[in-house]
Short mmCIF file of C-alpha atoms and ligand atoms in Angstrom, two decimals:
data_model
loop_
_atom_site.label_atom_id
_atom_site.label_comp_id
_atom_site.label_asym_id
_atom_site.label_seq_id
_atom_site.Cartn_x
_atom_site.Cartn_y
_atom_site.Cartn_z
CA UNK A 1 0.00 0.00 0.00
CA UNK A 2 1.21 3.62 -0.80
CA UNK A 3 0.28 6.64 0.21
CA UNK A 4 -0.72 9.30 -2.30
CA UNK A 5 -2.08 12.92 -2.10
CA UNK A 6 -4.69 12.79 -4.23
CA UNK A 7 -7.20 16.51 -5.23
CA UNK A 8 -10.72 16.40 -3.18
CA UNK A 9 -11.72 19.67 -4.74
CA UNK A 10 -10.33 22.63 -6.42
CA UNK A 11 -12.15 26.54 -6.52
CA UNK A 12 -11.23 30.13 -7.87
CA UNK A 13 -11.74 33.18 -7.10
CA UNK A 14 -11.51 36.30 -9.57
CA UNK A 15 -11.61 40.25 -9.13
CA UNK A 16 -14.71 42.01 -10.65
CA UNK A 17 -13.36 44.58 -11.87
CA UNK A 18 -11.80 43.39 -16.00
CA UNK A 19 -9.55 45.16 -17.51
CA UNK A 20 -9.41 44.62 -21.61
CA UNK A 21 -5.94 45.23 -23.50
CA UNK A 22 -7.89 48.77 -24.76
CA UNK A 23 -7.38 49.99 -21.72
CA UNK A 24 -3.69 50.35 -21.56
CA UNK A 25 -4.07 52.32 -25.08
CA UNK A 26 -5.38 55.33 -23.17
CA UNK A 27 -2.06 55.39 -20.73
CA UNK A 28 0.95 53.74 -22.45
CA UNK A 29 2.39 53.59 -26.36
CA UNK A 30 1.11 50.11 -26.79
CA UNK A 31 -1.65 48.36 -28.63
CA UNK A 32 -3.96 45.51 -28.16
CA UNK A 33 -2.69 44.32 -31.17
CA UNK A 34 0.91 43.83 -29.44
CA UNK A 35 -0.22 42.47 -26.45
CA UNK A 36 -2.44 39.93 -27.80
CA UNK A 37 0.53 38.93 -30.70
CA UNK A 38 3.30 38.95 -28.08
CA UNK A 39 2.00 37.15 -25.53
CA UNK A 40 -1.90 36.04 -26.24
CA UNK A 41 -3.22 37.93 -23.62
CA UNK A 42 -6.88 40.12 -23.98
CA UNK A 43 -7.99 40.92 -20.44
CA UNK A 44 -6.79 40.30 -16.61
CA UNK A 45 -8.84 40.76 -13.76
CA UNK A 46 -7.53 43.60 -11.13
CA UNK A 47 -8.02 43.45 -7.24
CA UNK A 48 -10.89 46.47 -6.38
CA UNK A 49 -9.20 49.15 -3.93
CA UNK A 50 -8.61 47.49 -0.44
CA UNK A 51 -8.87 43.87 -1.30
CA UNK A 52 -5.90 41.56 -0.12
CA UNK A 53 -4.42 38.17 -1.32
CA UNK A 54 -5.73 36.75 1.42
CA UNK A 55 -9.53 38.23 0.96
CA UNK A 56 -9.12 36.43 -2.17
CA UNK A 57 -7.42 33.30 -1.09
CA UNK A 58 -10.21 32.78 1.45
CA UNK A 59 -12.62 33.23 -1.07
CA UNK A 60 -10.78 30.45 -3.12
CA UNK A 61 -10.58 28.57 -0.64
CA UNK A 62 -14.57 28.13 0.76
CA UNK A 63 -15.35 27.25 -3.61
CA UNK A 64 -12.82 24.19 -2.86
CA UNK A 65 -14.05 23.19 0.63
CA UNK A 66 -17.86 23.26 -1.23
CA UNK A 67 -16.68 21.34 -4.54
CA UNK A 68 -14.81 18.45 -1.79
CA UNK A 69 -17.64 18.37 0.08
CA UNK A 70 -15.53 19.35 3.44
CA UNK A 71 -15.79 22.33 6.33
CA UNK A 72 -12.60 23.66 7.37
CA UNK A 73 -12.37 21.67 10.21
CA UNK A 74 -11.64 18.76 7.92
CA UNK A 75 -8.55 20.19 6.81
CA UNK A 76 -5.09 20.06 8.87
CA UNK A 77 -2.90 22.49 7.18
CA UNK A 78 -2.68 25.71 4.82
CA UNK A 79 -0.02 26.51 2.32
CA UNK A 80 -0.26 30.21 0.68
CA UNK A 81 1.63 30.28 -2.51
CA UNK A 82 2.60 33.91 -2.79
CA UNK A 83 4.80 36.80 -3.27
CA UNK A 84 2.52 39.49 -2.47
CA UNK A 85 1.06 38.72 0.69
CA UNK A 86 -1.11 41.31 3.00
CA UNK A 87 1.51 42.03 4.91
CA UNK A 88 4.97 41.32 5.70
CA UNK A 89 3.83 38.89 8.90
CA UNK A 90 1.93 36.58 9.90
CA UNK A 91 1.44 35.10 7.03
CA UNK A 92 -1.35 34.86 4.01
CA UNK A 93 -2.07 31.28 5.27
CA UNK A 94 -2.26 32.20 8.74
CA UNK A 95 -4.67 35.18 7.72
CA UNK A 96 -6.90 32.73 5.63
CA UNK A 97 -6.74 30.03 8.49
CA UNK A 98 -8.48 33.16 10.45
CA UNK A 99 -11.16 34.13 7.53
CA UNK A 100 -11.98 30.20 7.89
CA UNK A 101 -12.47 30.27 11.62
CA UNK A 102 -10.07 27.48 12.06
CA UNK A 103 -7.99 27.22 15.05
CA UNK A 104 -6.66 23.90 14.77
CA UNK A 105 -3.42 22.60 12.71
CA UNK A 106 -0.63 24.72 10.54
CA UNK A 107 -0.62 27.51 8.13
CA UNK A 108 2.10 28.55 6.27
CA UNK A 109 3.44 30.76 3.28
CA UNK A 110 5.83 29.62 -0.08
CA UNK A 111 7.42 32.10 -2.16
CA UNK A 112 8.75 31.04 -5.21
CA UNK A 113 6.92 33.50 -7.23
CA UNK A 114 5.05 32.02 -10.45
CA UNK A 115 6.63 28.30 -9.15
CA UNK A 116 5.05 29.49 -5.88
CA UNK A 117 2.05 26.70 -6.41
CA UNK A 118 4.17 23.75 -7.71
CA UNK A 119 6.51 24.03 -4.66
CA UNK A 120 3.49 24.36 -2.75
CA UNK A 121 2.22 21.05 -3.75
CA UNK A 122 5.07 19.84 -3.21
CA UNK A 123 5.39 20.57 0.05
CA UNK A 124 1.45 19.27 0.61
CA UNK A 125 2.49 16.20 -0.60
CA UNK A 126 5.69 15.41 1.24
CA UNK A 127 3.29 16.81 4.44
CA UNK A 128 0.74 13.72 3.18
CA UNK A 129 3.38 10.89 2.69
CA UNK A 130 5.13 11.47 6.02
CA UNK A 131 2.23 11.27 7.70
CA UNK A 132 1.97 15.08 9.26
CA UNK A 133 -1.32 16.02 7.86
CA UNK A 134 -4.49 14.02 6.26
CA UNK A 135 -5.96 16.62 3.86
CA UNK A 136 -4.21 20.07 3.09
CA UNK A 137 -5.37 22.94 1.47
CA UNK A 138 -3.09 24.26 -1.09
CA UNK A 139 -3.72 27.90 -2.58
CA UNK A 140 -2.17 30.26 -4.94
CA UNK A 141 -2.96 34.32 -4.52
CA UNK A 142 -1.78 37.23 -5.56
CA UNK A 143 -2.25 40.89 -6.40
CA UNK A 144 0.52 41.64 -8.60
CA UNK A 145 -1.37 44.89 -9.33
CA UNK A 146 0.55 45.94 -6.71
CA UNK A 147 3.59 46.00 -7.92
CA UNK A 148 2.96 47.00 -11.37
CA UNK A 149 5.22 50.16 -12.85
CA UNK A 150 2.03 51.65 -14.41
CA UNK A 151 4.70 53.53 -16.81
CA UNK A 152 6.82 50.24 -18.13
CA UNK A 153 4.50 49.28 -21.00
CA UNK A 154 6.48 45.88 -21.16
CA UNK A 155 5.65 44.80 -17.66
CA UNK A 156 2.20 45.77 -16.83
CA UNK A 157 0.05 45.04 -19.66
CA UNK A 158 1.27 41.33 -18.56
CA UNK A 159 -0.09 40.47 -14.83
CA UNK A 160 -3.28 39.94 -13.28
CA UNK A 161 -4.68 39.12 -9.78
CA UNK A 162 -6.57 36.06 -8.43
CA UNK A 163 -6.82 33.09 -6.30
CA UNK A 164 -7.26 29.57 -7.33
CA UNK A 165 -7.20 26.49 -4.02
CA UNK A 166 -6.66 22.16 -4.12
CA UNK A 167 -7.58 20.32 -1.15
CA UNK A 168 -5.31 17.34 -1.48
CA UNK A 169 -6.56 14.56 0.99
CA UNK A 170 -4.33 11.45 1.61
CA UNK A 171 -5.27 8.26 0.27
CA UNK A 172 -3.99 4.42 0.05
CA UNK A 173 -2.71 3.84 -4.11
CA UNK A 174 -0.74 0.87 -5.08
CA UNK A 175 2.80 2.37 -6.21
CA UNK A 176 2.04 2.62 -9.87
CA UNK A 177 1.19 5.14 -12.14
CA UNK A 178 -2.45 4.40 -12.71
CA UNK A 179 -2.97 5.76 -9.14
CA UNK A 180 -4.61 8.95 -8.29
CA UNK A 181 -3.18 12.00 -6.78
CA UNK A 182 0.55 13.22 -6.99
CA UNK A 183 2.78 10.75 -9.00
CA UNK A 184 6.35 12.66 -9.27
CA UNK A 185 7.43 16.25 -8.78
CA UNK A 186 10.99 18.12 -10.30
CA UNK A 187 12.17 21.40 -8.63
CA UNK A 188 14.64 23.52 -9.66
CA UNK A 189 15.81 26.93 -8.53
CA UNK A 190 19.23 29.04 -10.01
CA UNK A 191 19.85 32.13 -8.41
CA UNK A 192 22.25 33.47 -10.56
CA UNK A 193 19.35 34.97 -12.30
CA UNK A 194 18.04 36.97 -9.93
CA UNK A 195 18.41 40.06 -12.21
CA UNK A 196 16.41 38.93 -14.75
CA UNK A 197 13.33 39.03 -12.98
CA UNK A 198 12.47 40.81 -9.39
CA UNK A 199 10.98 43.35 -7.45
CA UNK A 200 13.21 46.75 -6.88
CA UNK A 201 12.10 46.38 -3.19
CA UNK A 202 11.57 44.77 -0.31
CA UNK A 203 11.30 44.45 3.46
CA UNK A 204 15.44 45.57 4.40
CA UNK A 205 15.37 47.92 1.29
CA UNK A 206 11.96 49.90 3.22
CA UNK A 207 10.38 49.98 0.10
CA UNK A 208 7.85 48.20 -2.01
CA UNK A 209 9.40 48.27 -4.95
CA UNK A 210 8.11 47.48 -8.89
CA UNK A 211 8.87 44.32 -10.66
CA UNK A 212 11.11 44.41 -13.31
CA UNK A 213 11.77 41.31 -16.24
CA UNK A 214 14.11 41.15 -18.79
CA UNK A 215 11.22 39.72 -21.18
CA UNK A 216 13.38 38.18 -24.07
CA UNK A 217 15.60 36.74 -21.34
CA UNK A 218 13.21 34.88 -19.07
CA UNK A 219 11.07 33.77 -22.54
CA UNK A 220 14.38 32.34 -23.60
CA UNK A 221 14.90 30.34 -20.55
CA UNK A 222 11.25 29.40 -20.00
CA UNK A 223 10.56 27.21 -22.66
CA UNK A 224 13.48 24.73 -22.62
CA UNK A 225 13.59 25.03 -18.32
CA UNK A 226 10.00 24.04 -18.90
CA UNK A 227 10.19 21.20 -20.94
CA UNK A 228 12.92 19.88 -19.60
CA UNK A 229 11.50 19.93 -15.64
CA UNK A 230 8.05 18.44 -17.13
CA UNK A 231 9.87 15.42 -19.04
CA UNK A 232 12.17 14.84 -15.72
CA UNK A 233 9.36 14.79 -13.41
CA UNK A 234 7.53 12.07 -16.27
CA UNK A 235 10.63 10.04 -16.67
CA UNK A 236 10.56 9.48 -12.39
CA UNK A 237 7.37 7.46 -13.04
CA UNK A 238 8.43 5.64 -15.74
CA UNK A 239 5.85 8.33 -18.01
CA UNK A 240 6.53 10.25 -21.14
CA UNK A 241 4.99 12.81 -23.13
CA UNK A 242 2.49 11.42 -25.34
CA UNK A 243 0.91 9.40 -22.26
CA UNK A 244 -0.19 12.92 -20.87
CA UNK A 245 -4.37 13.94 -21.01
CA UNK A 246 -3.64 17.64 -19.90
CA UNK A 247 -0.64 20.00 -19.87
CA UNK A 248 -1.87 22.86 -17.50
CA UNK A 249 1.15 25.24 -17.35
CA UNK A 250 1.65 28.48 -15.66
CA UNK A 251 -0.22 30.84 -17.99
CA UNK A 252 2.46 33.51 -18.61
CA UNK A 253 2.60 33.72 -22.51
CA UNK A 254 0.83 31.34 -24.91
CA UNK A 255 3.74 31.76 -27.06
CA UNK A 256 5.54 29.75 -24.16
CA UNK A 257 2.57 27.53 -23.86
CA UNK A 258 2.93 26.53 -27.28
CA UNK A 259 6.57 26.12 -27.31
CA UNK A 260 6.96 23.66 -24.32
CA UNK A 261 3.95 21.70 -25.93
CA UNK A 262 5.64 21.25 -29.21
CA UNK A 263 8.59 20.22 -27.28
CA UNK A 264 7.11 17.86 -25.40
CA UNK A 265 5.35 16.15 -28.48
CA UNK A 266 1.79 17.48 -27.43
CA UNK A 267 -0.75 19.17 -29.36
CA UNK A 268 -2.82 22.72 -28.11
CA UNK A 269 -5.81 20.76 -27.81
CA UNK A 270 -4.32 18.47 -24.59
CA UNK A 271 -2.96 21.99 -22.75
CA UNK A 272 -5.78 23.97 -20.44
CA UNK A 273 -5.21 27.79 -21.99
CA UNK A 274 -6.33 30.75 -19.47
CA UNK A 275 -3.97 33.38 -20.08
CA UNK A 276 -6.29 35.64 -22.55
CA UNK A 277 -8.50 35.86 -19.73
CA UNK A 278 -6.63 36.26 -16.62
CA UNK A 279 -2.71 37.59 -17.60
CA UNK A 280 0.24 35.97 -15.81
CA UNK A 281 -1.30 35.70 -12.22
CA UNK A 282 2.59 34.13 -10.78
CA UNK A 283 1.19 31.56 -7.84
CA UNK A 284 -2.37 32.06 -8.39
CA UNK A 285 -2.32 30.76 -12.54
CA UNK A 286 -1.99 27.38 -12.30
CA UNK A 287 -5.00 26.15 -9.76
CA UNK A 288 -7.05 29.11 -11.65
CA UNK A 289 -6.57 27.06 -14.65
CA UNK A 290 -7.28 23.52 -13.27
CA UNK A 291 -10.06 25.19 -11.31
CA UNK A 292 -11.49 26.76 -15.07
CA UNK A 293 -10.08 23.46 -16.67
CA UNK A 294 -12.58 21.21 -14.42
CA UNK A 295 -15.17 23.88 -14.56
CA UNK A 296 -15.27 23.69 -18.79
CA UNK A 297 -15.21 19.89 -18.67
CA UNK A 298 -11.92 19.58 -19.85
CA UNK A 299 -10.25 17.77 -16.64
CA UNK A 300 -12.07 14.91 -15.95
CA UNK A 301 -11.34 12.07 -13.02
CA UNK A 302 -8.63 9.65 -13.99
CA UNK A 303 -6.91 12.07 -16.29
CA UNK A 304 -3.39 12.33 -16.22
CA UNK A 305 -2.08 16.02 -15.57
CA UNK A 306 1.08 17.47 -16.17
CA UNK A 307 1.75 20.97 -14.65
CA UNK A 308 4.76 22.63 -14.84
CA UNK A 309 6.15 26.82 -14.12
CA UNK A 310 8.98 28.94 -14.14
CA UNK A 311 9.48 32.31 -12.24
CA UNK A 312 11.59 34.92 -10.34
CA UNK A 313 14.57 33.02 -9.10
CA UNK A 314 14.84 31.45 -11.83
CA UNK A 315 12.67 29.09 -9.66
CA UNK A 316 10.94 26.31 -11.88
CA UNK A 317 9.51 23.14 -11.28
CA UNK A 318 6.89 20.42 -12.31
CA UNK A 319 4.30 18.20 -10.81
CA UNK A 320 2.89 15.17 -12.66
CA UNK A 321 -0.19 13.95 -11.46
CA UNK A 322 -3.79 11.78 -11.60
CA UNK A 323 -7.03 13.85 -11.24
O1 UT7 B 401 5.73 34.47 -15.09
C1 UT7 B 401 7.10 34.71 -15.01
C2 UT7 B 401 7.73 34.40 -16.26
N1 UT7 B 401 7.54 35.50 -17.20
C3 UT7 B 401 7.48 35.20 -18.47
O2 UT7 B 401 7.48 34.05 -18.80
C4 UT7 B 401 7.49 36.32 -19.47
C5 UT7 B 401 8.49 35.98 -20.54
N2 UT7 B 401 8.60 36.97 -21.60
C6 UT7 B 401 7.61 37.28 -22.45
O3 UT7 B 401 6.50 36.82 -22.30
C7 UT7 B 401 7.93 38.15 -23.63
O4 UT7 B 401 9.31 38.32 -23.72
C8 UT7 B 401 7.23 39.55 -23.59
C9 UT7 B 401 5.74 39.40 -23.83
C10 UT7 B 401 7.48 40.19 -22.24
C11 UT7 B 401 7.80 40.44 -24.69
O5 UT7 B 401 7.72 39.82 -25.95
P1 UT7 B 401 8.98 39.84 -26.95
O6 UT7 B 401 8.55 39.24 -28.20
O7 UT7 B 401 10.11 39.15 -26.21
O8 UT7 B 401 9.23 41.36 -27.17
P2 UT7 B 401 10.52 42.24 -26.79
O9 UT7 B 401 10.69 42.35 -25.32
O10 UT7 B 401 11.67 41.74 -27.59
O11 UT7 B 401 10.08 43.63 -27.37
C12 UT7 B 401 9.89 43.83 -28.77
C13 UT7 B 401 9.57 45.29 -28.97
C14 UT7 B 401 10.55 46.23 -28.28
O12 UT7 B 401 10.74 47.34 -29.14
P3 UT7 B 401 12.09 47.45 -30.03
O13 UT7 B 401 13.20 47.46 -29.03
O14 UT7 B 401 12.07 46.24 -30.90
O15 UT7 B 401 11.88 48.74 -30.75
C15 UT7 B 401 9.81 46.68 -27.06
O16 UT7 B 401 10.20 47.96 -26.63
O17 UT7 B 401 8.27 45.57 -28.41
C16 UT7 B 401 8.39 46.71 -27.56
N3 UT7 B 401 7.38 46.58 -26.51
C17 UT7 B 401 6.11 46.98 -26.67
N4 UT7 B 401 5.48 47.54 -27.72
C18 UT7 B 401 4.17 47.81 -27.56
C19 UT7 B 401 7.54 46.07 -25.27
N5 UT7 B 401 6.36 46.12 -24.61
C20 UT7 B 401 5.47 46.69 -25.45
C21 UT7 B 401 4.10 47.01 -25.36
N6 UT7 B 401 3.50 47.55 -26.43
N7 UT7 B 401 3.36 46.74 -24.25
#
């Protein structure tokens, strides 16, 4: 018998307020013609004036409890994937665990920026197989509105905010791959390229700071990194490719979508697409789209999943697993 963490329910949350490309025409020297060419996106949702990640996450969070079926006293941990939390401490989880009314078991914060949510599953699954916690809820938030340099046309016509939650709940599988729940994970992190993509700021600076991306840099890296973590991560189950039902990658640019499909020998139609809707949301992107992917009837149960991200760090990683 084996232990796997396998998804009770997923949820999403997403801003009111929508902001098309158009809208960026009014402020910056850009065009919705270039941002929909360069990167596929049309609109992103934006956080309304005093709303938090963890407002957000919370909300995220009860739309997974309700699809599993659970309260949140079935639940014995929260992990917050996110660079942009409320505040600097206590935590995003910690806040959430509050907005739940739980006061039992462990909340806790990731930051790997847009790898934030694959390390967090990570982490929820090594939780699960050493036997520290039975079901965990994992969630990925952010308002990267916030940090937005509303005069660098090539950073914020690209991010959006959101919230998108997993409940993974432990349960017995028999070793192989046709089991549900996580099957194999990859991480990665390389710090020597910090510069290409950070925030100007931070806690010991005293300031907030604006992100800032060498764009042709971090595309260059993305798709290879990308491919490359997803067909390690396979290859640890004995998997490849062309045995995959769904690619559901960090939605950053579908011309990086595309490229680490092709790569891994996969055609559009087997890859859950969200980023004309919702922008590059970092942590938040990848349960938004298997929360959308489920909610379209694209992910079904028994479907094999590949999801894979890369972000500030570089930080990049993959999870391969069984809805
Ligand atoms: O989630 C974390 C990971 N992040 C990513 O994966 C993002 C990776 N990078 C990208 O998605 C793409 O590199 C971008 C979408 C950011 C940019 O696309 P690109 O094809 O690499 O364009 P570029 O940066 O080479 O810029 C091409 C031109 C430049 O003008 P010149 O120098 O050729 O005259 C830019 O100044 O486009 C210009 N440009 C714009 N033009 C209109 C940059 N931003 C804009 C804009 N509107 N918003």
């Amino acid at each position: 018998m084996t232990i796997r963490a396998a998804v009770a329910g997923v949820g999403h949350y997403l801003p009111d307020r929508v902001v098309p490309n158009s809208e960026f025409e009014k402020s910056l020297d850009t065009t919705d013609e270039w941002i929909r060419s360069r990167s596929g996106i049309e609109r992103r949702h934006f956080a309304a004036e005093g709303q938090t990640t963890s407002d957000m996450a919370t909300r995220a969070a009860r739309a997974a409890l309700d699809d599993a079926g659970m309260t949140p006293g079935d639940l014995d941990a929260i992990i917050v994937a996110t660079s942009t939390a409320d505040l600097t401490f206590p935590s995003a989880a910690t806040m959430v665990q509050a907005q739940l009314d739980m006061n039992h078991g462990f909340a806790f914060d990731v930051q790997a920026v847009c790898a934030g949510f694959i390390y967090a599953l990570c982490n929820a699954n090594a939780l699960i197989l050493s036997g520290q916690a039975k079901r965990v809820l994992v969630i990925g938030a952010e308002t990267f509105s916030r940090i937005m340099d509303w005069t660098d046309r090539s950073t914020c016509v690209l991010f959006g905010d959101g919230a998108g939650a997993l409940i993974l709940e432990a349960v017995e599988g028999e070793g192989t791959a046709e089991d549900r729940g996580i099957l194999a994970a990859d991480l990665n992190s390389d710090g020597s390229f910090r510069d290409i993509l950070y925030v100007d700021g931070g806690v010991s600076t005293q300031t907030t700071g604006y992100l800032r991306m060498e764009g042709k840099e971090v595309f260059r890296h993305a798709v290879e990194k990308l491919a490359s973590t997803a067909t390690t991560a396979l290859g640890k189950i004995g998997l490849t490719g062309d045995q995959v039902d769904w690619i559901v990658p960090h939605q950053a640019n579908i011309r990086i979508i595309q490229g680490t499909a092709k790569k891994l020998g996969l055609s559009m139609d087997k890859v859950v697409v969200t980023v004309q809707d919702h922008g590059n949301t970092s942590a938040a992107s990848i349960p938004l789209a298997l929360s959308v992917g489920k909610q379209r009837g694209q992910i079904k149960p028994g479907d094999l999943i590949i999801t894979e991200a890369i972000g500030g760090g570089l930080a990049w990683g993959a999870v391969v697993l069984r809805w």
